[in-house]
PDB file of C-alpha atoms in Angstrom:
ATOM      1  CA  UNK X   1     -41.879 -32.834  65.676  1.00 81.00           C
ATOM      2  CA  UNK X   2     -39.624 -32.235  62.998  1.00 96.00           C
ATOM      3  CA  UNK X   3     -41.322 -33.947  59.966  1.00 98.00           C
ATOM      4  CA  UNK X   4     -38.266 -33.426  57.211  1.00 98.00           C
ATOM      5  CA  UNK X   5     -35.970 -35.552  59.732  1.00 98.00           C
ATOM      6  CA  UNK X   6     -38.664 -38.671  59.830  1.00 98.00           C
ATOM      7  CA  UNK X   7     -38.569 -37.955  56.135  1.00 98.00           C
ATOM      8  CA  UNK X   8     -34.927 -38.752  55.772  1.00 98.00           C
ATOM      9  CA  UNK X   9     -35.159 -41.726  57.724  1.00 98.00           C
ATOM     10  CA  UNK X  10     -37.476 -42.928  55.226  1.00 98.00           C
ATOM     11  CA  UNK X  11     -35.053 -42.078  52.728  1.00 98.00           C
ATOM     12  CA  UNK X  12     -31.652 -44.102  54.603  1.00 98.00           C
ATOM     13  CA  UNK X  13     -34.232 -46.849  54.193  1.00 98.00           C
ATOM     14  CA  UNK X  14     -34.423 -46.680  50.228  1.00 97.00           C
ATOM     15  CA  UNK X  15     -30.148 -45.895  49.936  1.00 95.00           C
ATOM     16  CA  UNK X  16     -29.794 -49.343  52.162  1.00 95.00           C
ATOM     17  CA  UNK X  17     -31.922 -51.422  49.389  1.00 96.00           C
ATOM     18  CA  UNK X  18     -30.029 -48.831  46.717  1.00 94.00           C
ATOM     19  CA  UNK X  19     -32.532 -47.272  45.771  1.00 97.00           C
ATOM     20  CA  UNK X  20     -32.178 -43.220  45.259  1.00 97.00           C
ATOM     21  CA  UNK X  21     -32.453 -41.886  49.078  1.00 97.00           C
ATOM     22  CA  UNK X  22     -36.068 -40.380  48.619  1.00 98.00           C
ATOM     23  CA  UNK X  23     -38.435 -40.073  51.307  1.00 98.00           C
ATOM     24  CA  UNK X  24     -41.935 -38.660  52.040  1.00 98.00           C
ATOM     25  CA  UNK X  25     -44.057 -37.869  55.433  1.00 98.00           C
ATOM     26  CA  UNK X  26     -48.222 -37.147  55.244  1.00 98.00           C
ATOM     27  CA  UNK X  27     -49.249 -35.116  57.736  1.00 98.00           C
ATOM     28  CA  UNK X  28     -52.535 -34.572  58.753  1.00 98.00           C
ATOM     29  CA  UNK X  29     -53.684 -32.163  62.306  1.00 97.00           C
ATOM     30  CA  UNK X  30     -50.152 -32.819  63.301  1.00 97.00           C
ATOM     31  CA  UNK X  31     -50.149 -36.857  63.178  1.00 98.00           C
ATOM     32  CA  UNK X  32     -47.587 -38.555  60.761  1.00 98.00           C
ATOM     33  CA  UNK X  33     -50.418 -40.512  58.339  1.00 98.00           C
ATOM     34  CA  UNK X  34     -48.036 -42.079  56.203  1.00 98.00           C
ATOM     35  CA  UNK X  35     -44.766 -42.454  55.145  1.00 98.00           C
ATOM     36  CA  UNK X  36     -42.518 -44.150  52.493  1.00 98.00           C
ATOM     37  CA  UNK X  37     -39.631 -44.035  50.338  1.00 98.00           C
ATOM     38  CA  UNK X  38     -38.586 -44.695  47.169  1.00 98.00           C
ATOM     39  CA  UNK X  39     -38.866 -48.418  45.771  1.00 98.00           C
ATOM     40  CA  UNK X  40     -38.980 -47.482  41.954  1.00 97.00           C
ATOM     41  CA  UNK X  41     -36.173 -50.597  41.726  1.00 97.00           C
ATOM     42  CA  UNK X  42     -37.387 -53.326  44.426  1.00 97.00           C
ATOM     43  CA  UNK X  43     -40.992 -52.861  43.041  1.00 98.00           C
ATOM     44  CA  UNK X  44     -39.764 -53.027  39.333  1.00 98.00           C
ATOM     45  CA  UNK X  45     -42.140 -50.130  39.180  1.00 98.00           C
ATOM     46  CA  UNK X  46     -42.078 -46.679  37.337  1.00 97.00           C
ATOM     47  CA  UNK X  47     -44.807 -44.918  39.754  1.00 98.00           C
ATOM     48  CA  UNK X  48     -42.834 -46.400  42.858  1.00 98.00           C
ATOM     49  CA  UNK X  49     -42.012 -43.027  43.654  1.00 98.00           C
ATOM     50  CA  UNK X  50     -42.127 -42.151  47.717  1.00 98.00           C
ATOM     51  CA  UNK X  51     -44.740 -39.674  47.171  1.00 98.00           C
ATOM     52  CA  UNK X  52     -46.778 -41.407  45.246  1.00 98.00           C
ATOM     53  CA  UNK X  53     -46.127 -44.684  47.751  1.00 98.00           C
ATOM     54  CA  UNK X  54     -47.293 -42.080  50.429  1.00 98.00           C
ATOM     55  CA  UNK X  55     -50.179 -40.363  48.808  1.00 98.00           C
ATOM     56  CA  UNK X  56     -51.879 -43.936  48.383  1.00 98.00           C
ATOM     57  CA  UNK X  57     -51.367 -44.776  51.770  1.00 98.00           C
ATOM     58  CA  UNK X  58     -52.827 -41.329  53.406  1.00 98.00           C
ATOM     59  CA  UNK X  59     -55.774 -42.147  50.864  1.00 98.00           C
ATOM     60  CA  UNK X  60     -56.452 -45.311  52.499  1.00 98.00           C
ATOM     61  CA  UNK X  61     -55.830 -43.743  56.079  1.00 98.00           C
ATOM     62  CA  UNK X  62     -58.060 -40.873  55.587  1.00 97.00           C
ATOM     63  CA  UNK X  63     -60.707 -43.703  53.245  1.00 98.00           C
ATOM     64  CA  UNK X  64     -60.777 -40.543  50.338  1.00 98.00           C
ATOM     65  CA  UNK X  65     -58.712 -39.306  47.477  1.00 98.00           C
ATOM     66  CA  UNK X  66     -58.504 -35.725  48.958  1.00 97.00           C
ATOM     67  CA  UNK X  67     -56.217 -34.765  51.219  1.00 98.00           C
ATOM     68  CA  UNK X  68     -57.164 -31.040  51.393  1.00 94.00           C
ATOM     69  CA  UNK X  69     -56.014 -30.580  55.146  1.00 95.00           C
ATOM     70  CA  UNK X  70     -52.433 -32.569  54.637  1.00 98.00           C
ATOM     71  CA  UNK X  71     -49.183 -31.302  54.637  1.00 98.00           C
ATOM     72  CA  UNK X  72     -46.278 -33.614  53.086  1.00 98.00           C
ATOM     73  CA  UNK X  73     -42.588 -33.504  53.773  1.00 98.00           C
ATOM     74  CA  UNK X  74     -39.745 -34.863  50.986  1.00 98.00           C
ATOM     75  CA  UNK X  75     -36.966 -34.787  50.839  1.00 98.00           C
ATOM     76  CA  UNK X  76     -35.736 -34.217  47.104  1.00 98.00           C
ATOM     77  CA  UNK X  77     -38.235 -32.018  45.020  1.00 98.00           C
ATOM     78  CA  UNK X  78     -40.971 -33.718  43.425  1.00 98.00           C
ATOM     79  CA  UNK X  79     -40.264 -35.139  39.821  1.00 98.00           C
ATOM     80  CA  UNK X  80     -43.297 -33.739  37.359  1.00 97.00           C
ATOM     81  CA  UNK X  81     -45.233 -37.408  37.868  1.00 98.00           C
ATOM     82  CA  UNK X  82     -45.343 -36.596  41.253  1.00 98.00           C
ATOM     83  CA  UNK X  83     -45.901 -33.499  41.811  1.00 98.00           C
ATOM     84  CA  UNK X  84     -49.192 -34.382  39.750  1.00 97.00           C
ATOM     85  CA  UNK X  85     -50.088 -36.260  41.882  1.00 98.00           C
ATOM     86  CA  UNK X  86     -50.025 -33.796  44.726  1.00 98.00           C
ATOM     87  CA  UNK X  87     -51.810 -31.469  43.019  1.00 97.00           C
ATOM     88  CA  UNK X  88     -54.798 -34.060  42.238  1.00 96.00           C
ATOM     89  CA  UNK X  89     -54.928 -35.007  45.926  1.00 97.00           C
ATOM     90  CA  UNK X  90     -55.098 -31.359  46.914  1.00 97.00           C
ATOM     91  CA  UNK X  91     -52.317 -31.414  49.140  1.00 98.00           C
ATOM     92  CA  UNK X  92     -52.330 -28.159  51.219  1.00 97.00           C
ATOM     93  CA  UNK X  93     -48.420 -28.063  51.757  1.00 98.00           C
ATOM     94  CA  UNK X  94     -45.642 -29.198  50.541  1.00 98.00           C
ATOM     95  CA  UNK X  95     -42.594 -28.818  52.559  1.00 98.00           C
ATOM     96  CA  UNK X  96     -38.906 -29.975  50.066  1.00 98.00           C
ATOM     97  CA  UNK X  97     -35.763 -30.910  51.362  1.00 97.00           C
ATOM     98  CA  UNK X  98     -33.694 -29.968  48.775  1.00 97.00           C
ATOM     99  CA  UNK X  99     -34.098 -28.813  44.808  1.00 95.00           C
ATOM    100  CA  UNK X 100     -33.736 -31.276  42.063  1.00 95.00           C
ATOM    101  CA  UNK X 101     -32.822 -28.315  38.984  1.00 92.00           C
ATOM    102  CA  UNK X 102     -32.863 -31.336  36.335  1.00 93.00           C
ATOM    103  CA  UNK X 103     -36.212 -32.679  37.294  1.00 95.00           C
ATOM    104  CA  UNK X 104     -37.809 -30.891  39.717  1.00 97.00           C
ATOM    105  CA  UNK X 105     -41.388 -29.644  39.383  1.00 97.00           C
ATOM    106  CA  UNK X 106     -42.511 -27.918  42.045  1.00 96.00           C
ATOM    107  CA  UNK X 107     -40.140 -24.597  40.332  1.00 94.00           C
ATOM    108  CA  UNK X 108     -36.759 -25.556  39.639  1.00 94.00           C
ATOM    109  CA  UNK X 109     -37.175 -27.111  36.007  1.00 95.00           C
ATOM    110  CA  UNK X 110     -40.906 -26.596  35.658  1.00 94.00           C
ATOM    111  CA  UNK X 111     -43.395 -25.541  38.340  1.00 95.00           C
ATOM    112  CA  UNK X 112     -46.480 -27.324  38.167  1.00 95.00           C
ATOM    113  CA  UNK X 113     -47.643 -27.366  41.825  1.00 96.00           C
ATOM    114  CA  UNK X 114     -48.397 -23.735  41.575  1.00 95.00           C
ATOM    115  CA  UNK X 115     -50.437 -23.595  38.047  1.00 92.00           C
ATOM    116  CA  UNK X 116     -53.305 -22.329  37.896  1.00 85.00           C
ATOM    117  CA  UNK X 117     -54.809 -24.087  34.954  1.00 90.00           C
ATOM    118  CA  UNK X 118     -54.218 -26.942  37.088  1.00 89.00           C
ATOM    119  CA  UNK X 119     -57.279 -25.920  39.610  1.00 86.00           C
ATOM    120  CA  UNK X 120     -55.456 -26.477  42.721  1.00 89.00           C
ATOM    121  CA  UNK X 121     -52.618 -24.288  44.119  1.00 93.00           C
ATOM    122  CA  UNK X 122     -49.844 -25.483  46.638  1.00 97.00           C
ATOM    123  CA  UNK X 123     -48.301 -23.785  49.412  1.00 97.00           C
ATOM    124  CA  UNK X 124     -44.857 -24.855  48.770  1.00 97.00           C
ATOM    125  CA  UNK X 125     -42.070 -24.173  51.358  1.00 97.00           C
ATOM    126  CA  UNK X 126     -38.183 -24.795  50.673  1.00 97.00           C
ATOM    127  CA  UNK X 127     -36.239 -25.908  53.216  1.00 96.00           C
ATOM    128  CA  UNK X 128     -32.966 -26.510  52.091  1.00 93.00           C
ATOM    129  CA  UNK X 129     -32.130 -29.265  54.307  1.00 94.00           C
ATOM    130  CA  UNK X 130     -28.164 -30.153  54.261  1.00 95.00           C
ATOM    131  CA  UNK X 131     -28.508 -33.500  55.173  1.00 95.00           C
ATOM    132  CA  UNK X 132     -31.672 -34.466  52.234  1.00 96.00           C
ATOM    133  CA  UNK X 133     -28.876 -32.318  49.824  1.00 95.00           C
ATOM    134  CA  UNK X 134     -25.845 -34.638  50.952  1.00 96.00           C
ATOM    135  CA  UNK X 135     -27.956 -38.165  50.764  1.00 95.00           C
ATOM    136  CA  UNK X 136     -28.254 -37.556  47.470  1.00 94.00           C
ATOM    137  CA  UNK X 137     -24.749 -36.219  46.712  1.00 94.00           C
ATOM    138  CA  UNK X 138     -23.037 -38.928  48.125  1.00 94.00           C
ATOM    139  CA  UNK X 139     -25.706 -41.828  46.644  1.00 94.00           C
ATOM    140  CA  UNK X 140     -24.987 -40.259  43.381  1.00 92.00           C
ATOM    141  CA  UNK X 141     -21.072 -39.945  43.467  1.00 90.00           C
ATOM    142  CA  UNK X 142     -21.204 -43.889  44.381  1.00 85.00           C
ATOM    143  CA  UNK X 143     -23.118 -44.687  41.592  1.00 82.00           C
ATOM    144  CA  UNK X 144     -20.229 -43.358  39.142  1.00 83.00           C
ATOM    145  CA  UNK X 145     -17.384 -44.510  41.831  1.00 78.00           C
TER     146      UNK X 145
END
């Protein structure tokens, strides 16, 4: 199955509400465990990021915190908030859609997924999906149409 595709469909489901097009896939012994996207807006909530929105579902899935044998797909590089967050679940892999160079954590602006101060390291693997690259693009340019 290719994971970073049911990722973007998570993420069509934030741009219809408006939100910014962000979606993320837990996987776990290759079985989808949760998914979500972004509803920072609808939510009226700061932490209503879709990784975070995913990492507490997989918790409740999996009934623990850790989610040492989990892989998760998104499709816009974590944000530093979040990629905390996947650090203190001890996700094994993180799979990005695309680069966020203004916020993104996980090496463009900062790289906190791979500190080692931070007592957990991340295998981290770029994709560079098109189609996570263009959601945002064209959410973006409509926002300033």
């Amino acid at each position: 199955m290719d994971y970073i595709k049911v990722a973007i469909e998570e993420a069509k489901k934030a741009l219809y509400l408006k939100e910014v097009p962000v979606g993320a896939v837990i996987v776990k012994n290759d079985k989808i465990i949760s998914t979500a996207y972004n509803l920072r807006e609808t939510l009226n909530r700061s932490t209503a990021h879709a990784e975070i929105l995913a990492i507490e579902r997989a918790c409740e899935v999996v009934n623990n915190w850790r989610l040492t044998d989990c892989s998760m797909y998104v499709t816009l590089e974590p944000c530093a908030m979040c990629a905390g967050a996947i650090v203190n679940a001890r996700i094994k892999n993180l799979y990005i859609g695309t680069f966020d160079p203004r916020a993104g954590a996980c090496g463009s602006a900062v790289n906190l997924v791979q500190n080692e101060r931070l007592g957990h390291f991340v295998n981290v693997h770029w994709l560079y999906d098109e189609e996570c690259s263009n959601l945002l693009k064209d959410f973006f340019k409509g926002l300033r149409a």
